[in-house]
Amino acid sequence: MSVSHQSNSVACDSQAEHPSIPLVDLEGLKSAHSQTAQQAGEAQVDAFKTFGFAYARNHGLPQETVDAAFQWVFSPDSCLCMISQLTIPSRAPSSSRCPRQRRKKVTQMVFDADEISERRKMPDFKESYEISRENDDHLSNIWIPDESLPGFRVFFNSFYKDFYGLSGY
């Protein structure tokens, strides 16, 4: 199993040649052969280690479902940047999964402790809104009120049900 990087529709072997988001083929995870599944998993881990993010293909979700998820998140009607503030109770702890915008330095691809420390002296703004399946035992969701974005919660509960169904759990 390999990781390819695509830039301007040209696949290449080296991220140094074309630093772009890696494309990882997950077809091997469906294999009954443990070595094939191991290679697919290692390709995914390698992409996360070298780039921090990856595109996945042959993951098992229909393209229409993936497109619909992106439409919910990036549509001008969703306004998630503003609506996410509605999900945060005034007494929510700072460790909440839906933090208010705050200063935090994001450091990627830097492994030297001194350099990381130096970079964190100049914080930037980061906002995140994270959701997962409805009954996650470890991380509970704080949902956008349904009247603010009707159908959002229903869609993403269905999305995560399909997504977690792929894992066999």
CSV table of C-alpha atoms in Angstrom, one decimal:
chain,number,residue,atom,x,y,z
A,1,MET,CA,0.0,0.0,0.0
A,2,SER,CA,1.4,3.4,-0.8
A,3,VAL,CA,0.7,7.0,-0.2
A,4,SER,CA,0.7,9.3,-3.2
A,5,HIS,CA,0.7,13.0,-3.3
A,6,GLN,CA,-1.3,14.8,-5.9
A,7,SER,CA,-0.6,18.3,-7.2
A,8,ASN,CA,-2.3,19.6,-10.3
A,9,SER,CA,-3.5,16.1,-11.1
A,10,VAL,CA,0.0,14.7,-11.2
A,11,ALA,CA,0.8,11.9,-8.8
A,12,CYS,CA,4.3,11.8,-7.3
A,13,ASP,CA,6.3,9.8,-4.8
A,14,SER,CA,7.9,12.6,-2.9
A,15,GLN,CA,6.2,15.2,-0.8
A,16,ALA,CA,9.3,17.3,-1.2
A,17,GLU,CA,8.7,17.5,-4.9
A,18,HIS,CA,5.1,18.5,-4.6
A,19,PRO,CA,4.0,19.3,-1.0
A,20,SER,CA,0.3,18.5,-1.2
A,21,ILE,CA,-2.2,16.6,0.9
A,22,PRO,CA,-1.4,12.8,0.7
A,23,LEU,CA,-4.0,10.5,-0.9
A,24,VAL,CA,-4.3,7.2,1.0
A,25,ASP,CA,-6.0,4.2,-0.5
A,26,LEU,CA,-7.8,2.4,2.3
A,27,GLU,CA,-9.0,-0.6,0.1
A,28,GLY,CA,-6.5,-2.8,1.9
A,29,LEU,CA,-8.3,-2.4,5.2
A,30,LYS,CA,-11.1,-4.5,3.8
A,31,SER,CA,-8.7,-7.4,3.0
A,32,ALA,CA,-8.8,-10.7,4.8
A,33,HIS,CA,-5.0,-10.7,4.6
A,34,SER,CA,-3.6,-9.0,7.7
A,35,GLN,CA,-0.5,-7.9,5.8
A,36,THR,CA,-2.5,-6.0,3.2
A,37,ALA,CA,-4.6,-4.4,6.0
A,38,GLN,CA,-1.4,-3.6,7.9
A,39,GLN,CA,0.1,-1.8,4.9
A,40,ALA,CA,-3.1,0.3,4.4
A,41,GLY,CA,-3.0,1.3,8.1
A,42,GLU,CA,0.7,2.2,7.9
A,43,ALA,CA,0.1,4.3,4.9
A,44,GLN,CA,-2.6,6.3,6.8
A,45,VAL,CA,-0.3,6.7,9.8
A,46,ASP,CA,2.6,7.8,7.6
A,47,ALA,CA,0.4,10.4,6.0
A,48,PHE,CA,-0.6,11.8,9.4
A,49,LYS,CA,3.0,11.8,10.6
A,50,THR,CA,4.5,13.4,7.5
A,51,PHE,CA,1.7,15.8,6.6
A,52,GLY,CA,-0.8,15.9,9.5
A,53,PHE,CA,-3.8,15.3,7.3
A,54,ALA,CA,-4.8,13.0,4.4
A,55,TYR,CA,-7.4,12.4,1.7
A,56,ALA,CA,-8.8,8.9,1.8
A,57,ARG,CA,-10.2,6.9,-1.1
A,58,ASN,CA,-11.9,3.5,-1.1
A,59,HIS,CA,-13.1,4.2,2.5
A,60,GLY,CA,-16.5,2.8,1.9
A,61,LEU,CA,-18.7,5.8,2.3
A,62,PRO,CA,-20.7,6.8,-0.9
A,63,GLN,CA,-19.4,9.9,-2.6
A,64,GLU,CA,-22.8,11.5,-2.3
A,65,THR,CA,-22.6,11.2,1.5
A,66,VAL,CA,-19.2,12.8,1.6
A,67,ASP,CA,-20.3,15.6,-0.7
A,68,ALA,CA,-23.4,16.2,1.5
A,69,ALA,CA,-21.2,16.4,4.6
A,70,PHE,CA,-19.0,19.1,3.0
A,71,GLN,CA,-22.1,20.9,1.8
A,72,TRP,CA,-23.4,21.1,5.4
A,73,VAL,CA,-20.1,22.4,6.7
A,74,PHE,CA,-19.0,24.8,3.9
A,75,SER,CA,-22.3,26.0,2.5
A,76,PRO,CA,-22.8,29.8,2.9
A,77,ASP,CA,-26.1,29.0,4.7
A,78,SER,CA,-24.5,26.9,7.4
A,79,CYS,CA,-22.4,29.8,8.8
A,80,LEU,CA,-20.8,27.4,11.2
A,81,CYS,CA,-18.3,30.0,12.4
A,82,MET,CA,-21.1,32.1,13.9
A,83,ILE,CA,-23.5,29.4,14.8
A,84,SER,CA,-20.9,27.4,16.7
A,85,GLN,CA,-21.1,30.1,19.4
A,86,LEU,CA,-24.7,29.0,20.1
A,87,THR,CA,-23.5,25.6,21.3
A,88,ILE,CA,-21.3,26.8,24.1
A,89,PRO,CA,-23.0,27.2,27.4
A,90,SER,CA,-21.7,30.2,29.3
A,91,ARG,CA,-20.4,27.9,32.0
A,92,ALA,CA,-18.7,25.4,29.7
A,93,PRO,CA,-15.2,24.6,30.8
A,94,SER,CA,-12.3,25.7,28.7
A,95,SER,CA,-11.6,22.0,27.9
A,96,SER,CA,-15.0,21.7,26.2
A,97,ARG,CA,-15.0,20.1,22.8
A,98,CYS,CA,-16.5,23.4,21.4
A,99,PRO,CA,-14.3,26.1,22.8
A,100,ARG,CA,-14.9,29.8,22.2
A,101,GLN,CA,-12.3,31.3,19.9
A,102,ARG,CA,-9.2,31.7,21.9
A,103,ARG,CA,-5.5,32.2,21.4
A,104,LYS,CA,-3.6,29.0,20.9
A,105,LYS,CA,-0.5,28.4,18.8
A,106,VAL,CA,-0.8,25.5,16.4
A,107,THR,CA,2.5,23.8,15.7
A,108,GLN,CA,2.9,21.2,12.9
A,109,MET,CA,5.9,19.4,11.6
A,110,VAL,CA,8.2,20.9,14.3
A,111,PHE,CA,9.7,18.4,16.7
A,112,ASP,CA,12.4,20.4,18.5
A,113,ALA,CA,11.1,21.3,22.0
A,114,ASP,CA,12.9,24.6,22.1
A,115,GLU,CA,11.5,25.7,18.7
A,116,ILE,CA,8.0,24.6,19.7
A,117,SER,CA,8.3,26.7,22.9
A,118,GLU,CA,9.5,29.7,20.9
A,119,ARG,CA,6.7,29.4,18.4
A,120,ARG,CA,4.0,29.2,21.1
A,121,LYS,CA,5.1,32.6,22.5
A,122,MET,CA,3.2,34.2,19.6
A,123,PRO,CA,-0.3,32.7,19.7
A,124,ASP,CA,-2.7,32.8,16.8
A,125,PHE,CA,-6.5,32.4,16.7
A,126,LYS,CA,-8.0,29.0,16.3
A,127,GLU,CA,-11.7,28.0,16.4
A,128,SER,CA,-12.9,24.4,16.4
A,129,TYR,CA,-16.2,22.7,16.4
A,130,GLU,CA,-16.0,19.0,16.7
A,131,ILE,CA,-18.7,16.4,16.7
A,132,SER,CA,-18.8,12.7,16.8
A,133,ARG,CA,-21.4,10.0,17.0
A,134,GLU,CA,-24.4,10.6,19.3
A,135,ASN,CA,-23.6,8.1,22.0
A,136,ASP,CA,-19.8,8.4,22.3
A,137,ASP,CA,-18.8,7.2,25.8
A,138,HIS,CA,-15.7,9.4,25.9
A,139,LEU,CA,-16.7,12.7,24.3
A,140,SER,CA,-20.2,14.1,24.4
A,141,ASN,CA,-21.5,16.5,21.8
A,142,ILE,CA,-22.7,20.0,22.2
A,143,TRP,CA,-25.1,20.4,19.3
A,144,ILE,CA,-26.0,23.5,17.3
A,145,PRO,CA,-29.7,24.2,18.2
A,146,ASP,CA,-31.9,22.5,15.6
A,147,GLU,CA,-33.8,25.8,15.0
A,148,SER,CA,-30.4,27.4,14.0
A,149,LEU,CA,-29.5,24.9,11.4
A,150,PRO,CA,-32.4,22.5,10.8
A,151,GLY,CA,-31.4,19.0,9.8
A,152,PHE,CA,-27.7,19.3,10.7
A,153,ARG,CA,-27.9,17.1,13.8
A,154,VAL,CA,-30.0,14.5,12.0
A,155,PHE,CA,-27.6,14.4,9.0
A,156,PHE,CA,-24.5,14.0,11.0
A,157,ASN,CA,-26.0,11.4,13.3
A,158,SER,CA,-26.7,9.4,10.2
A,159,PHE,CA,-23.3,10.1,8.8
A,160,TYR,CA,-21.5,8.9,11.9
A,161,LYS,CA,-23.7,5.8,12.0
A,162,ASP,CA,-22.7,4.9,8.5
A,163,PHE,CA,-19.0,5.8,9.2
A,164,TYR,CA,-18.7,3.7,12.3
A,165,GLY,CA,-20.6,0.9,10.6
A,166,LEU,CA,-17.6,0.6,8.3
A,167,SER,CA,-15.4,-0.4,11.2
A,168,GLY,CA,-17.6,-3.4,12.1
A,169,TYR,CA,-18.2,-2.1,15.6
